Short mmCIF file of C-alpha atoms in Angstrom, two decimals:
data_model
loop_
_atom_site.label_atom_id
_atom_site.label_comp_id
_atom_site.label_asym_id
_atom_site.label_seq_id
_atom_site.Cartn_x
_atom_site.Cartn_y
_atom_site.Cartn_z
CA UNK A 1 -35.48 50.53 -55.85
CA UNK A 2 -34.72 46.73 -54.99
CA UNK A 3 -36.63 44.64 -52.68
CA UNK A 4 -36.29 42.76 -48.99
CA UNK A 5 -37.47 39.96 -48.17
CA UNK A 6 -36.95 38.01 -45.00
CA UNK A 7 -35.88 34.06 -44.51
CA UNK A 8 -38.39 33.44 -40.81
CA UNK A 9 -39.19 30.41 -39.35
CA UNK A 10 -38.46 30.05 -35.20
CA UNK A 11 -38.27 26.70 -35.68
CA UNK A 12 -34.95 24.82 -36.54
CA UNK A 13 -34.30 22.72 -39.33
CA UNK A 14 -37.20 23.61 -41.99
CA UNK A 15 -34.36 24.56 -44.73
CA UNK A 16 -34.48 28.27 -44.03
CA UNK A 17 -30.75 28.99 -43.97
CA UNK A 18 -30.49 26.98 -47.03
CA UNK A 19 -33.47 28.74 -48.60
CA UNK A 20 -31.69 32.11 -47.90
CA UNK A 21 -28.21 31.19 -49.93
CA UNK A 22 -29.47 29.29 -52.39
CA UNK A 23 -32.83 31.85 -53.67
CA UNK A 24 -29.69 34.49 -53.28
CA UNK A 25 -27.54 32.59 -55.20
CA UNK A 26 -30.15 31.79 -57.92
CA UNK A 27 -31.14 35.64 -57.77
CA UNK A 28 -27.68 36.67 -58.50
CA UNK A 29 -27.46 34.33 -61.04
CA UNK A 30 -30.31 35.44 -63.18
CA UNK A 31 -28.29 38.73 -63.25
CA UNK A 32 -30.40 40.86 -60.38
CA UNK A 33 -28.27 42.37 -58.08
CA UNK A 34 -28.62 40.73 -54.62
CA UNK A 35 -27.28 41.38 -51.32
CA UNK A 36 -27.47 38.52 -48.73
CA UNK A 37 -27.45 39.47 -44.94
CA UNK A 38 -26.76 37.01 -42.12
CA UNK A 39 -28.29 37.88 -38.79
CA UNK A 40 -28.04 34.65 -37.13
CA UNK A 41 -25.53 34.26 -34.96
CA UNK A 42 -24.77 30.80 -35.96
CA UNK A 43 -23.46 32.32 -38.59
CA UNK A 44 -24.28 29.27 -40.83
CA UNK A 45 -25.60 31.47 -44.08
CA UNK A 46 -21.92 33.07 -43.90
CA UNK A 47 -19.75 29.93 -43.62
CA UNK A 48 -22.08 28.78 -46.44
CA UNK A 49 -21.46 31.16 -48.62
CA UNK A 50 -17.66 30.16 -47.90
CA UNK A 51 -16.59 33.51 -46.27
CA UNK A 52 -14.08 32.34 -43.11
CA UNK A 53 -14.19 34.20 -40.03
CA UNK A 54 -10.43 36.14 -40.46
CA UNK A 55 -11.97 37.44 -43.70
CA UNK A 56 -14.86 39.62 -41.99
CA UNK A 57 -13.70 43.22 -40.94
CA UNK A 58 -17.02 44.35 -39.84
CA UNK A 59 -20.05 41.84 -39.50
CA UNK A 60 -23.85 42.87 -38.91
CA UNK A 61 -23.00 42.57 -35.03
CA UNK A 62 -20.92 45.59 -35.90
CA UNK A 63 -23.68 47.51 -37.91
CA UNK A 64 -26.57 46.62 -35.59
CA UNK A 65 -24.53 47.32 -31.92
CA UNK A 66 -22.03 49.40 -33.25
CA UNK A 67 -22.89 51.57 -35.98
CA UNK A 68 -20.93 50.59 -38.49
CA UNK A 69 -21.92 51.80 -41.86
CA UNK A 70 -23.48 48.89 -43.69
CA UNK A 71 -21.46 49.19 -46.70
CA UNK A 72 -18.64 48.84 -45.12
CA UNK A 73 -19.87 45.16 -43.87
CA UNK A 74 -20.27 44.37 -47.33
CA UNK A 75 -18.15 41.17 -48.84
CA UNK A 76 -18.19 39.99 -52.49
CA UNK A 77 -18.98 36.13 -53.02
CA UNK A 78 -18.08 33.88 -55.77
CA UNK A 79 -20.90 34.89 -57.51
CA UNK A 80 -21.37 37.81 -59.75
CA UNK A 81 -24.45 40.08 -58.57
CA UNK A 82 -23.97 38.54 -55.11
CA UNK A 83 -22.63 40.14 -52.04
CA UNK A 84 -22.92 38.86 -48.72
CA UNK A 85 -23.04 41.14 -45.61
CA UNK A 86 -21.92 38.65 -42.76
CA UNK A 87 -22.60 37.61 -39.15
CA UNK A 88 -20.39 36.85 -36.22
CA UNK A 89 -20.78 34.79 -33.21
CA UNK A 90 -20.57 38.17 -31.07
CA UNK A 91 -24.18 38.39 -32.40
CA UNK A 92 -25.74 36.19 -29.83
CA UNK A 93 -25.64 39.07 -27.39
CA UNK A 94 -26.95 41.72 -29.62
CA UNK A 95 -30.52 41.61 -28.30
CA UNK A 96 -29.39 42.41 -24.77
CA UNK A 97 -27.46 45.42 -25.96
CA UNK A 98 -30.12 46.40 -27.73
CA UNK A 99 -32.45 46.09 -25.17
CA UNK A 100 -32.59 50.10 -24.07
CA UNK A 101 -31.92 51.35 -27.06
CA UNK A 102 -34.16 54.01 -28.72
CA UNK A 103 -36.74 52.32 -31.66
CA UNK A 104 -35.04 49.24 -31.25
CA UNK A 105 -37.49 47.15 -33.62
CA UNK A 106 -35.64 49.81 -36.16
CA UNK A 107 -32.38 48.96 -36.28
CA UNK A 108 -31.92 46.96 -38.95
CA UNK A 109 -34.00 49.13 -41.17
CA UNK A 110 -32.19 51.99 -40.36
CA UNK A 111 -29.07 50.66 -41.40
CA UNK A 112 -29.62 49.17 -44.65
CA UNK A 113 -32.93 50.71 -46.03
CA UNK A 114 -30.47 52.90 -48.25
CA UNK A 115 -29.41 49.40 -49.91
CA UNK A 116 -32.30 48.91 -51.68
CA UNK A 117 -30.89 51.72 -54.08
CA UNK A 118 -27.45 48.94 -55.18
CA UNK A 119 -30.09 45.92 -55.20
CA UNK A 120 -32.40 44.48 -57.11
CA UNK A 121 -32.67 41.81 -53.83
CA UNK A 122 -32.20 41.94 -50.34
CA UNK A 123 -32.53 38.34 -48.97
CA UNK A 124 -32.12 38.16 -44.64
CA UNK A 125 -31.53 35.21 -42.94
CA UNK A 126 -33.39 35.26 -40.07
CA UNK A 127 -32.61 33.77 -36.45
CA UNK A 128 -34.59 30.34 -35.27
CA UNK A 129 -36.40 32.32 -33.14
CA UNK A 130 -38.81 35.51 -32.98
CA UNK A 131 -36.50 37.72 -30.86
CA UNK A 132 -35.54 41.19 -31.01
CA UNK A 133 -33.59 40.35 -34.44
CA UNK A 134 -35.92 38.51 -36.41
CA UNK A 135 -38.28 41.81 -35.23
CA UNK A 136 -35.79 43.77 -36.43
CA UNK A 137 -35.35 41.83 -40.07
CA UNK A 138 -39.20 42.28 -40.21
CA UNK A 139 -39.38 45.32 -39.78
CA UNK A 140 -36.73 46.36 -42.27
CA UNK A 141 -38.18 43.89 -44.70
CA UNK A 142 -40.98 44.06 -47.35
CA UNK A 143 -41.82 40.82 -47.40
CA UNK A 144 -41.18 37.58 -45.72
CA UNK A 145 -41.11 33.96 -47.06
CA UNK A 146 -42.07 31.23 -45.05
CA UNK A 147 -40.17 27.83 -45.40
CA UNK A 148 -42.13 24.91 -44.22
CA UNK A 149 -40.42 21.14 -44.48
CA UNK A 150 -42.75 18.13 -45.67
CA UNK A 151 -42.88 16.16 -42.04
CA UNK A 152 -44.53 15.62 -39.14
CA UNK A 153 -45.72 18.49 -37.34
CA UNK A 154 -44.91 21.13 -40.50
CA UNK A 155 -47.52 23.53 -39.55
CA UNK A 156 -46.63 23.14 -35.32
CA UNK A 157 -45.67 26.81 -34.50
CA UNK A 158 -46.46 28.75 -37.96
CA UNK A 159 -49.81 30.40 -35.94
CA UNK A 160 -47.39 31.88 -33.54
CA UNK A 161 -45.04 33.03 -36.55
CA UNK A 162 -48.50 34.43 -38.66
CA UNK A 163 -49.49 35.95 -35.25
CA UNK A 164 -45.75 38.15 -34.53
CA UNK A 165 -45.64 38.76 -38.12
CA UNK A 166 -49.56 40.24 -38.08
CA UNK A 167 -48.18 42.56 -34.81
CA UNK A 168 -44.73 43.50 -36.96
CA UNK A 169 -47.50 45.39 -39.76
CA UNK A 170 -49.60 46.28 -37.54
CA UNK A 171 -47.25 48.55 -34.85
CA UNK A 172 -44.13 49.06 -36.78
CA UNK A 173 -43.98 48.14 -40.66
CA UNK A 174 -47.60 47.86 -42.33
CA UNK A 175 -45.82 47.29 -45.21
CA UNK A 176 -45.10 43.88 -44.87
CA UNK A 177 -46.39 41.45 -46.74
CA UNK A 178 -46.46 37.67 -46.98
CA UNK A 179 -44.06 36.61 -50.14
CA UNK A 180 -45.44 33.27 -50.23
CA UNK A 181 -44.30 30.05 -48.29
CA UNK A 182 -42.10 27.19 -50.20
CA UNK A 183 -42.37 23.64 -49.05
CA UNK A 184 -39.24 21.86 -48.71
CA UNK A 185 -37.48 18.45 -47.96
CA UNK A 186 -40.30 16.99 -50.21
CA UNK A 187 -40.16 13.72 -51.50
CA UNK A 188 -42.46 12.88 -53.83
CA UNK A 189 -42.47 9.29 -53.07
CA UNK A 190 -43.35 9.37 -49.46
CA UNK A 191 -47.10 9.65 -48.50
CA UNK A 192 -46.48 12.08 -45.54
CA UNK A 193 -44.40 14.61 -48.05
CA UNK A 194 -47.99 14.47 -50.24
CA UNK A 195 -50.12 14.83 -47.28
CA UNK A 196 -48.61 17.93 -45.81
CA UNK A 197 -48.02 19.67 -48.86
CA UNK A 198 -51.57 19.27 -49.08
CA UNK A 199 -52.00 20.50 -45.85
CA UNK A 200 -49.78 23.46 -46.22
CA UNK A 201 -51.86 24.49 -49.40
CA UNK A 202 -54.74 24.08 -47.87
CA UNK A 203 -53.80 26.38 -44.73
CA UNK A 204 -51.77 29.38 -47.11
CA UNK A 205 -54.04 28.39 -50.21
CA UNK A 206 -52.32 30.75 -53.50
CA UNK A 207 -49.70 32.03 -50.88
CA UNK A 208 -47.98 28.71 -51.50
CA UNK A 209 -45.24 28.82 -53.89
CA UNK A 210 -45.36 26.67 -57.11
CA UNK A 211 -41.73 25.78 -56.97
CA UNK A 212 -41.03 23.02 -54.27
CA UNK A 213 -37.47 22.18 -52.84
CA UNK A 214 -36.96 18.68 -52.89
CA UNK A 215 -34.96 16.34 -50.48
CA UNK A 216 -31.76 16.42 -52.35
CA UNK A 217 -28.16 15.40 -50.88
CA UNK A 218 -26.08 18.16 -52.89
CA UNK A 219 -28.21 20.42 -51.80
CA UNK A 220 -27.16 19.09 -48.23
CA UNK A 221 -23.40 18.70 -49.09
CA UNK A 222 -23.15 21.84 -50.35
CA UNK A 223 -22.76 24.07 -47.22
CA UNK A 224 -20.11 22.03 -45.88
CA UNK A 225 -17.95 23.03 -49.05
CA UNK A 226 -18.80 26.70 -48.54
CA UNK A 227 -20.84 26.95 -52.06
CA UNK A 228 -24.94 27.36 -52.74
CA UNK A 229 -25.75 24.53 -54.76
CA UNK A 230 -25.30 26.43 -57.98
CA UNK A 231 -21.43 26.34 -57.46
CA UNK A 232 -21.59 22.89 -56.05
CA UNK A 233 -23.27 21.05 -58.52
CA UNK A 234 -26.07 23.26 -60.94
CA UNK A 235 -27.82 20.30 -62.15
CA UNK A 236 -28.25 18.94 -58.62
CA UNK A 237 -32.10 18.46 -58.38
CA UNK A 238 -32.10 20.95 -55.47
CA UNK A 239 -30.13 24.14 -57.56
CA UNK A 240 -32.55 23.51 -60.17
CA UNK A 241 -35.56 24.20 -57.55
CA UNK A 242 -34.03 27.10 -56.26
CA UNK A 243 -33.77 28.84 -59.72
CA UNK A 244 -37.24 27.70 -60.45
CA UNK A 245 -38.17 29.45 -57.30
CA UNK A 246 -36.12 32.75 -58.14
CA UNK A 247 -37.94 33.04 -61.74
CA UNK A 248 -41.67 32.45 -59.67
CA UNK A 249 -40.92 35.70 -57.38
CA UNK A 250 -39.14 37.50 -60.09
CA UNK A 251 -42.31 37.20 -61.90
CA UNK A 252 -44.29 38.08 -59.18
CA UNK A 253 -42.36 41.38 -58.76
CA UNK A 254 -41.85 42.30 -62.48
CA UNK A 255 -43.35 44.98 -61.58
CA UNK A 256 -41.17 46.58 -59.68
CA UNK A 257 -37.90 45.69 -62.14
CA UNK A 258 -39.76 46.27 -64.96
CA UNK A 259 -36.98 48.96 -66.16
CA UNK A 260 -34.33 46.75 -64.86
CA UNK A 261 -32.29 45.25 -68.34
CA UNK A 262 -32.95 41.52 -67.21
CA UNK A 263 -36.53 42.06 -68.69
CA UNK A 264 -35.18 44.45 -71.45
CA UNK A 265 -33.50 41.70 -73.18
#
């Protein structure tokens, strides 16, 4: 029985798309099966995993709206032990049609609970935003992880994140739980980087992961040539945090794979 775990932040531009593909990416590539689903309709964690739009038969507009079976949504990646299930641009109207449907928070969950039977991983990529689809990734998730970027304002907003994920356990999935939160766009050298990462670990305290993403430019070229950094360049300083991160939660949870053959060997 695998394990999801959300991608949330509502606001923009704190690394969380990236954080999705490449913690998938460096999942995969520790050999645990992992399944990657997009459901943002900007679509950016599916033309970053390098999947063009003419290639998608059914996307998770099609699963969520109109009941598609999930495995049928399912597309292989470059990667061994990665599979990506994508989204679409029709996505952006998915909340309104939604909207009056019955246990709508539990649509996600629904449709790809029965996953977690292929996968060691399920990794979501949630929306900027805490609309009816990041409620709905919560809801189907176990856990959530929390990317915050080393600038000003870092922590702006994160109460009002805490606060919808705090009413997601507490009305429809009390078994979420907070994964941790990984600080990213850090730069060492710069004293605001060290200043809110202190911050940061001295809101979350232990909740903060160990492994930090640092500013790196493959890691921000990477996207743009449809590859996680792994593929791109895997001794880019930024693929190298992302497996570092991988092996911290895979720890965490060996636990739960402790039959799986990665930890045989």
């Amino acid at each position: 029985m695998g394990k999801i775990i959300s991608i949330a932040n509502q606001k923009g531009g704190v690394g969380k798309t990236t954080t999705a593909i490449n913690l998938a990416a460096s999942l995969a590539a520790i050999e645990h099966p992992t399944l990657l689903v997009d459901t943002d309709p900007q679509s950016n964690t599916t033309s970053g995993m390098g999947i063009e739009e003419e290639a998608i038969n059914h996307s998770i507009y099609e699963v969520m709206v109109g009941g598609v079976d999930a495995d049928e949504s399912i597309v292989e990646t470059e990667l061994p032990y990665l599979d990506l299930i994508p989204s679409h641009i029709d996505l952006v109207g998915a909340e309104i049609e939604m909207i009056d449907r019955d246990e709508r928070e539990k649509i996600l969950d629904k449709a790809i609970g029965h996953l977690k039977d292929q996968y060691d991983f399920i990794v979501i990529d949630c929306p900027p935003s805490l609309g009816l689809l990041t409620i709905n990734s919560l809801t189907a998730s176990d856990s959530v992880i929390i990317p915050v970027q080393c600038e000003y304002f870092a922590l702006e907003g994160l109460g009002q994140l805490l606060n919808t994920i705090k009413i997601v356990r507490q009305r429809l999935n009390p078994e979420l739980e907070l994964e941790g939160v990984v600080l990213t766009m850090y730069d060492r050298r710069t004293r605001l980087s060290n200043q809110v990462a202190e911050e940061v670990r001295k809101y979350f305290n232990e909740r903060v992961f160990e492994s930090v993403v640092s500013r790196n430019i493959r890691l921000a070229e990477a996207p743009s040539f449809g590859k996680p950094a792994l593929l791109y360049d895997s001794d880019s300083r930024g693929a190298r945090n992302y497996l570092a991160l991988a092996r911290e939660i895979i720890t965490k949870n060996k636990e739960l794979f402790k039959n799986s053959p990665v930890f045989a060997n």
